XYZ file of C-alpha atoms in Angstrom:
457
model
C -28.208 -18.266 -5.503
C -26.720 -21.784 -4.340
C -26.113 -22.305 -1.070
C -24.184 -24.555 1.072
C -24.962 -26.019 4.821
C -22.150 -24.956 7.169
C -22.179 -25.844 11.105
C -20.861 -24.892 14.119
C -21.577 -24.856 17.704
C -25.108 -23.360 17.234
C -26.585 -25.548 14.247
C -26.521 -25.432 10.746
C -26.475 -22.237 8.590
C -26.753 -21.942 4.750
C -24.101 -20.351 3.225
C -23.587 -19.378 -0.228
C -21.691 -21.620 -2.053
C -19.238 -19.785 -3.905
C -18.248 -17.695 -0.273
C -15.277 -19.688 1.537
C -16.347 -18.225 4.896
C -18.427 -20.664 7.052
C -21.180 -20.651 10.125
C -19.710 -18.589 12.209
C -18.841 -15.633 9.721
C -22.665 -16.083 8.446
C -24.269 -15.744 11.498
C -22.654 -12.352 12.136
C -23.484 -11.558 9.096
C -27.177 -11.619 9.260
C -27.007 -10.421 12.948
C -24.971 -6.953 12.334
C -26.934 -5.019 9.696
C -25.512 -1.848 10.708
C -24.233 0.101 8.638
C -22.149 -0.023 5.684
C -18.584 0.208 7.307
C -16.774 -2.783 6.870
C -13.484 -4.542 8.297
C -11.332 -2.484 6.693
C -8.963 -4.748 4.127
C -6.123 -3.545 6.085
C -7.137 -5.426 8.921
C -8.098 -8.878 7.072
C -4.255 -8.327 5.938
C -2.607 -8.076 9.375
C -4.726 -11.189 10.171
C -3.081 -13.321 7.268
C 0.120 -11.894 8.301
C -0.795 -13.045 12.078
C -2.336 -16.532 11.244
C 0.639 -17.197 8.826
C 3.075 -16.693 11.435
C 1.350 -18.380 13.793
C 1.264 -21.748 11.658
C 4.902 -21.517 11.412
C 5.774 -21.494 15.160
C 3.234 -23.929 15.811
C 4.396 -26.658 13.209
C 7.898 -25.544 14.878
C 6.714 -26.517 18.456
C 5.042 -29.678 17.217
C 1.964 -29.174 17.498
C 0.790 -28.496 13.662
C 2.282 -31.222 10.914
C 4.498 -29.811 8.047
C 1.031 -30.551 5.400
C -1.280 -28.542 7.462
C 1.624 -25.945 8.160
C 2.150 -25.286 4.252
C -1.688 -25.018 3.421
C -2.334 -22.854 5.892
C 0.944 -20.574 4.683
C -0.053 -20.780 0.978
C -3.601 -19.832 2.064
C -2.367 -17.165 4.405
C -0.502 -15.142 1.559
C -3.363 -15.702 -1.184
C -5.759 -13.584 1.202
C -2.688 -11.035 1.686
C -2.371 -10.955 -2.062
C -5.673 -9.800 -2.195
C -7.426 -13.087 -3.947
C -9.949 -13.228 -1.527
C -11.260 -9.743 -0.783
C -14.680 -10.758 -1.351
C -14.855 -13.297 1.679
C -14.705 -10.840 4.363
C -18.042 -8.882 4.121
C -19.012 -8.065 8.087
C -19.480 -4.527 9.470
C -17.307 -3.404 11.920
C -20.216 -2.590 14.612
C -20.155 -6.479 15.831
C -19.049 -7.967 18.875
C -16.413 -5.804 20.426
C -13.228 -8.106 21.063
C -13.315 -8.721 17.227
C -14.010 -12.503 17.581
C -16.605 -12.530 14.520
C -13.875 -11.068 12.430
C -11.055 -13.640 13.885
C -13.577 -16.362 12.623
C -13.894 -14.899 9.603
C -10.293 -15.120 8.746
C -10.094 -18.826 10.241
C -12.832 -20.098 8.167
C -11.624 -18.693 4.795
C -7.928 -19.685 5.395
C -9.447 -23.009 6.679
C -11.785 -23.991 3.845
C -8.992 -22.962 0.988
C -5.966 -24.689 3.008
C -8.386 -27.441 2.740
C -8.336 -27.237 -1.010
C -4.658 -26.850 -1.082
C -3.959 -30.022 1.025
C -2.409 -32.917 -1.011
C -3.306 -35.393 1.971
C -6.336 -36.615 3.906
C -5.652 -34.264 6.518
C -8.062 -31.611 7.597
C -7.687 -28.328 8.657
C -10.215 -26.714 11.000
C -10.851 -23.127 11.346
C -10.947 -23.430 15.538
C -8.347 -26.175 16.226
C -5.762 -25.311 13.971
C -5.672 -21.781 12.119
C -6.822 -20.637 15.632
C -4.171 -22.729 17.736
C -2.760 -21.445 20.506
C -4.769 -17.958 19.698
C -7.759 -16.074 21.144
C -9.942 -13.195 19.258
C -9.049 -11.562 22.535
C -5.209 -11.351 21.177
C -5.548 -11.855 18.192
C -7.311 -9.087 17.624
C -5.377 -6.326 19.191
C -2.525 -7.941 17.314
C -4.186 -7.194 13.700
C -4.699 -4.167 14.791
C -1.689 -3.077 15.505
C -0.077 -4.519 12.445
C -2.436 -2.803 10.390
C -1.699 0.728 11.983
C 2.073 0.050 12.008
C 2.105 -0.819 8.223
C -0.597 1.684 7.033
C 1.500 4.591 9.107
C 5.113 3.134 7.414
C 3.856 2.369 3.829
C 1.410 5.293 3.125
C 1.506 7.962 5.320
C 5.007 8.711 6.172
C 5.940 8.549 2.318
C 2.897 10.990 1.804
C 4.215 13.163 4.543
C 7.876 13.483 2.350
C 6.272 14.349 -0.556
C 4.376 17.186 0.678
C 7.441 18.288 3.030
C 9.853 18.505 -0.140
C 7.391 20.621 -2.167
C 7.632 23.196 0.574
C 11.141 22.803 0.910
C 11.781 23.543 -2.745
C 8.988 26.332 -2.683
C 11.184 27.611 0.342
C 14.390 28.000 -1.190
C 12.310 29.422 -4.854
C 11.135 32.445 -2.737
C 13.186 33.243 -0.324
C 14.392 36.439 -1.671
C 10.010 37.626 -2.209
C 9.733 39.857 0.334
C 6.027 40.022 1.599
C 4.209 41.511 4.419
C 3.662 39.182 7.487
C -0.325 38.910 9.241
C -0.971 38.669 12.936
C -4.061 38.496 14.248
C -5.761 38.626 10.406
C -3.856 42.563 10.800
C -0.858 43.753 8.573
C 2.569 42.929 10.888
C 6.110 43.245 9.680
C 7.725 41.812 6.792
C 8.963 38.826 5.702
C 9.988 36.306 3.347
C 7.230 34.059 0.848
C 10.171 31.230 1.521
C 10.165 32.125 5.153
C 6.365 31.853 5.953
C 6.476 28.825 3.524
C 9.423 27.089 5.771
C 6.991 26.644 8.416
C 4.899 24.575 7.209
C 7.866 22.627 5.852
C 8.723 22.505 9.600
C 5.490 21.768 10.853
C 5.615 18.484 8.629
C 9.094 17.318 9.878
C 7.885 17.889 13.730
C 4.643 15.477 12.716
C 6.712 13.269 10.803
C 9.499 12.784 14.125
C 6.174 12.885 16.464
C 3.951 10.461 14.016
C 7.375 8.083 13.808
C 8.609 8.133 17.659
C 4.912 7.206 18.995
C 4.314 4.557 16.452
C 7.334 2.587 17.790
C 4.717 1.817 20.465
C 2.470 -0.069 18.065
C 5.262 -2.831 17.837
C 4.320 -4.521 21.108
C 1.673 -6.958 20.359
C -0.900 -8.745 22.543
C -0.176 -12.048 20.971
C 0.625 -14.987 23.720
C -2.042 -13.524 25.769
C -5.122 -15.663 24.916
C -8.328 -15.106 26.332
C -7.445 -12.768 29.487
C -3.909 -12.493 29.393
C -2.656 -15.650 31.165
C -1.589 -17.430 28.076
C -4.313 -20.392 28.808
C -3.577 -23.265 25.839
C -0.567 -21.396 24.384
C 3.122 -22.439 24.811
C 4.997 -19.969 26.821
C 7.402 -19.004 24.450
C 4.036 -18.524 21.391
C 3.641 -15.201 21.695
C 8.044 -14.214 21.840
C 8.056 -16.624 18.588
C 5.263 -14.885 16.045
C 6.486 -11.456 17.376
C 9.619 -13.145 15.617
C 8.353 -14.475 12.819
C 6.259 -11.191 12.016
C 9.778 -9.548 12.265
C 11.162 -11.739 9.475
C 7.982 -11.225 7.629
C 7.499 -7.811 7.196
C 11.137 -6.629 8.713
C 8.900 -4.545 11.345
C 10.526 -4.823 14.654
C 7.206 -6.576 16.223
C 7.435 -7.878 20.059
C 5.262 -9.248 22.405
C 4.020 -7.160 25.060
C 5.474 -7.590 28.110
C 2.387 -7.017 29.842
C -0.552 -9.403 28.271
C -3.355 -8.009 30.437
C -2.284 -4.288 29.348
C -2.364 -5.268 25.914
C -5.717 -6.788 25.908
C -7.838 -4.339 27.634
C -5.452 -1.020 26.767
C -5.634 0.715 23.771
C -3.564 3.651 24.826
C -0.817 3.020 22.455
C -3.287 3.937 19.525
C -4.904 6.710 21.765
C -1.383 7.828 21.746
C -0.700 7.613 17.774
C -3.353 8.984 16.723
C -2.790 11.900 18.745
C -0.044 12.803 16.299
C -1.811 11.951 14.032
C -4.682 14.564 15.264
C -1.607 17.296 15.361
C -0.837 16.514 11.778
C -4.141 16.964 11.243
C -3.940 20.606 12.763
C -1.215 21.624 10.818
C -2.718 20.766 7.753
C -5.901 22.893 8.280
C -3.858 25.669 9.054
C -1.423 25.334 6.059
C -4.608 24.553 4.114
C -6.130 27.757 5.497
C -3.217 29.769 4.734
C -2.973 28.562 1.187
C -6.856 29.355 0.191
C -6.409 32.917 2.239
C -3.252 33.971 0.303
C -4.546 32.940 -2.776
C -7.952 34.464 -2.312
C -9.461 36.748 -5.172
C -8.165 36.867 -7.378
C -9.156 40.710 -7.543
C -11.001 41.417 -4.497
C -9.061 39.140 -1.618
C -5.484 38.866 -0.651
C -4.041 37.336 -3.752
C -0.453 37.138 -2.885
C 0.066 33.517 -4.497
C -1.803 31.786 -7.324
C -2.622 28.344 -7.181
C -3.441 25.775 -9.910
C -6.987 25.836 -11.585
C -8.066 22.438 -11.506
C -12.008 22.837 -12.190
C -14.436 25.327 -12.928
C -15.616 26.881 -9.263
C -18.978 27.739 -9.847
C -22.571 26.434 -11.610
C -23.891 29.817 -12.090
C -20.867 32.134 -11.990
C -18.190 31.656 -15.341
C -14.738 31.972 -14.792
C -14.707 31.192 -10.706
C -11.647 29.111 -9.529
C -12.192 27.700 -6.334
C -9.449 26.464 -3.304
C -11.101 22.959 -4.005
C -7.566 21.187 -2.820
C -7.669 23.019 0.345
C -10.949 22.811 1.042
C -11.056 18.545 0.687
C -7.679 18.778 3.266
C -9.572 21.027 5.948
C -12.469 18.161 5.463
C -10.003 15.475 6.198
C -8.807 17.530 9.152
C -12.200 17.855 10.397
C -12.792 14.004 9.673
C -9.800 13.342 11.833
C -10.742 15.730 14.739
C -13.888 13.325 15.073
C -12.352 9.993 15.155
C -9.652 11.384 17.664
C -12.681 11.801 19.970
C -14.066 8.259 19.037
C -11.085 6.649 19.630
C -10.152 8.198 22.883
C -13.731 7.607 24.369
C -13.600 4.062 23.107
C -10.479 3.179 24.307
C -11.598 4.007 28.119
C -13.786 1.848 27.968
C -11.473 -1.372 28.718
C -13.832 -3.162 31.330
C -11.807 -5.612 33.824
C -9.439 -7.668 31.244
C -10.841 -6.760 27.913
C -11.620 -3.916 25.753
C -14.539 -4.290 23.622
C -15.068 -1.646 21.710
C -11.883 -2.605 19.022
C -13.343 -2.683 15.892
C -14.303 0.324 15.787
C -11.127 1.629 17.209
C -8.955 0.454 14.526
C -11.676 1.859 12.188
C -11.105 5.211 12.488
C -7.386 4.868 13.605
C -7.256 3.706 9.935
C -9.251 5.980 7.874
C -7.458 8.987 9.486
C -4.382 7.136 8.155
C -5.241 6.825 4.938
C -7.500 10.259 4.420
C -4.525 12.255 5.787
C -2.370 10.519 3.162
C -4.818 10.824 0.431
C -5.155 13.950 1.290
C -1.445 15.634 1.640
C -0.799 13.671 -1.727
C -3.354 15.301 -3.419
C -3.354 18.523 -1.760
C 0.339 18.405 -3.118
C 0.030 17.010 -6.697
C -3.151 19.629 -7.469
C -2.082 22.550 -5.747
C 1.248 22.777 -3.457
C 3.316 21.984 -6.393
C 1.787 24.676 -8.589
C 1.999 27.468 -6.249
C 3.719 30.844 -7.177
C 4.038 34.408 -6.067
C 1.832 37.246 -7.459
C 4.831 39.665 -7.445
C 2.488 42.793 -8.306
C 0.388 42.310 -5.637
C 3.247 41.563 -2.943
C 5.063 44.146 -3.363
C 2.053 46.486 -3.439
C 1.215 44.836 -0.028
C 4.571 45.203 1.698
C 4.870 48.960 0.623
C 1.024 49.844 1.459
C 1.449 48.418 5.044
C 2.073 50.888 8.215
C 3.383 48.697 10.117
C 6.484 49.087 8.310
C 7.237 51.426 10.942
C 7.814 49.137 13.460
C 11.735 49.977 12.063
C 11.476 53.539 13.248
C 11.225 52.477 17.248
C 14.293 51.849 17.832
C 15.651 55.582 16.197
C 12.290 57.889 17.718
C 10.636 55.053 19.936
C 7.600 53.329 20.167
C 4.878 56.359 21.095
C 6.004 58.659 17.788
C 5.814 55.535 15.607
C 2.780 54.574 17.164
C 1.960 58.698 16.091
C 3.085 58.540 12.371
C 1.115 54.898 11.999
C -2.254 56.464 13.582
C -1.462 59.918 11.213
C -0.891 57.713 7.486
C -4.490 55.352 8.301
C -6.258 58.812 9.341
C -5.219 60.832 6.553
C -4.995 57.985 4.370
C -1.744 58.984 3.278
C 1.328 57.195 2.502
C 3.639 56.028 5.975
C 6.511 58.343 4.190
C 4.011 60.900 4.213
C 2.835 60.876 7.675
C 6.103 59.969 8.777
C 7.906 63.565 7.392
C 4.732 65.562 8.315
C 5.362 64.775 11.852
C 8.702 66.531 11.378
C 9.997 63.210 13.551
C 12.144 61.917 10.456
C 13.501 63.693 7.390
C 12.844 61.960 3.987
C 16.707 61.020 4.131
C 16.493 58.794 7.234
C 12.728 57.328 6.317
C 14.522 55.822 3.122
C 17.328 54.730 4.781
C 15.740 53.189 8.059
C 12.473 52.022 6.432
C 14.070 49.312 3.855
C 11.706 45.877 4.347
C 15.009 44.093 3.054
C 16.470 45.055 6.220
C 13.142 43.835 8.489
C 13.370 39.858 7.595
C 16.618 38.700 8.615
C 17.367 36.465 4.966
């Protein structure tokens, strides 16, 4: 490999010459072998977003000429374009304010602005893609960009998707009369498009929840600097990118009112991603539901059938497993843990800085994009294809005893209770039980036990 001999404050480093990052980004890079987690892409986007808007408004206050303002732009939307996806290689577990990750983005935009330049100006990574900016609010800024976006561009759209399958599955079988569970025990009746309209509902209340607390991801810590003062930074910086980010992306981005807050607070994500956490709930019970109503096919409940994507078993032919449900519940899991992550890292905002970002914005971001992987699959391989084993339904319903749950209000609760206790010791039929006890004749058990009558379509 050819290398290249980049310097900053410390020395020299060699770096390899067909990388555009520099010193800075190397060094990190042979100090952090931890893992295999890296800055998620996301992230390196929000950055060229940030660093692009921040070029403009400083050319506009005077500080950055018009040459150095267009090769930073043009540089800036390459790396959001995705042409240089291969120049960001560090972990996440590195410093905790981000800063080896800011440099990381200044010294590619730098060193290919510098290519771009038609003049003998030069652009440095510190002086001027960094102007007027700190990793300390810079930071905190990319990330929440990045969650904003990720939430508005993937997983609300995969929330729709999943929430109009049930819909339609709703109004299909509405009329499919079924027998309801409580407590994993045989309750009163209801409709297949009833039970299924709740977790239609379920995924409109996450989608409203998910959407009102992300509004809070708009304010930005940009203008804030090192510790929140603004040190080296025009007053009016921070007001003027939120602006420019606006016309960028047509996000409603502003700068935080409160500088200090937004450098050492993270309770805006803490806040997110707890609705994201109670999508996450819903899912695993939905998911849960699914596998348990379509369990069997001969031996378990085996109300619905759902799509049979791949064979279930290496020993045993023929087995169809829930595979689609089991991957969601996985995801839920997956998103129960970084919940905890994220709130424990986020108390940890020491004096005016939080330093445990990175990692912050890592899981915030994978439970982003696993829940929308997820419901999208979950709904192309399986929600989509389910339908009602009418056989088995209606033998349900008319098997149950707690049908008669209708009788209490024409003989009351203790002489149901009677009839109910007689049919599951006799193991006869609830009509059976119910005339033996001389309480009802076979006249008004017909015409007071009718499931139609029990789910209020």
């Amino acid at each position: 490999m050819e290398y290249r001999i980049e310097k900053d404050t410390l020395g020299e480093m060699k770096v390899p010459a067909d990388k555009y990052w520099g010193a800075q980004t190397q060094r990190s890079k042979e100090n952090f072998k931890i893992g295999t987690e890296r800055m998620p892409l996301q992230v390196i986007r929000a950055f060229a977003q940030l660093k692009k808007a921040a070029a403009t408004v400083n050319h506009e206050l005077g500080k950055l000429t018009g040459t150095k303002k267009k090769g930073i732009i043009d540089a800036c939307d390459e790396v959001i374009n995705g042409v240089f996806d291969d120049h960001f290689p560090l972990v996440v577990w590195q410093t905790g304010s981000g800063t080896q990750s800011n440099m990381n983005i200044n010294e590619v935009l730098a060193r290919r602005a510098n290519e771009l330049l038609t003049t003998d100006e030069t652009i440095h990574p510190n002086d001027d893609i960094n102007m007027s900016q700190s990793s300390n609010d810079t930071f905190p800024t990319a990330m929440h960009i990045a969650a904003y976006q990720e939430i508005q561009n993937l997983l609300i759209p995969a929330i729709k998707q999943l929430k109009e399958t049930f819909g339609q599955k709703e109004q299909d079988f509405m009329e499919i009369i079924k027998i309801g569970r409580t407590h994993l025990q045989d309750a009163t009746p209801l409709t297949l498009g009833q039970e299924i309209s709740g977790w239609r509902a379920m995924l409109e209340k996450s989608e409203y929840m998910i959407k009102e607390s992300s509004k809070h991801l708009l304010n930005l810590a940009i203008g804030g600097t090192a510790v929140g003062t603004g040190i080296n930074a025009d007053p009016s910086f921070g007001d003027k990118v939120a602006k420019e980010l606006h016309a960028q992306t047509g996000f409603e981005f502003k700068s935080s009112d409160n500088k200090f807050h937004a450098l050492t607070s993270h309770d805006e994500i803490v806040y997110v991603h707890g609705a994201l956490k109670a999508l996450a709930a819903d899912l695993m019970k939905i998911a849960n539901d699914v596998r348990w109503l379509a369990s069997g096919p001969r031996s378990g409940i085996g109300e619905i059938r759902i799509p049979a994507n791949e064979p279930g078993s290496s020993i045993m032919p023929g087995k169809v497993n829930p595979t689609q449900s089991e991957a969601l519940t996985m995801v839920a899991a997956q998103v129960f843990g970084n919940d905890t992550t994220i709130g424990f890292a986020a108390s940890q905002g020491n004096f005016e800085l939080n330093v445990f970002k990175p990692v912050i914005i890592y899981n915030f971001l994978q439970s982003v994009r696993l829940l929308a992987d997820g419901m999208v699959s979950f709904n192309h391989n399986c929600a989509k294809g389910i339908e009602p084993n009418q056989e088995v339904i209606t033998k349900n319903v008319h098997q149950s005893l707690m049908l008669v749950t209708a009788l209490n209000p024409h003989i009351g609760y203790e002489k149901a209770a009677e009839i109910a206790k007689l049919a599951f010791k006799e193991g006869s039929t609830l009509k059976e039980a119910a005339i033996k006890t001389g309480y009802v004749t076979e006249k008004q058990y017909d015409e007071w036990i009718d499931p139609r009558k029990m789910v209020n379509v």
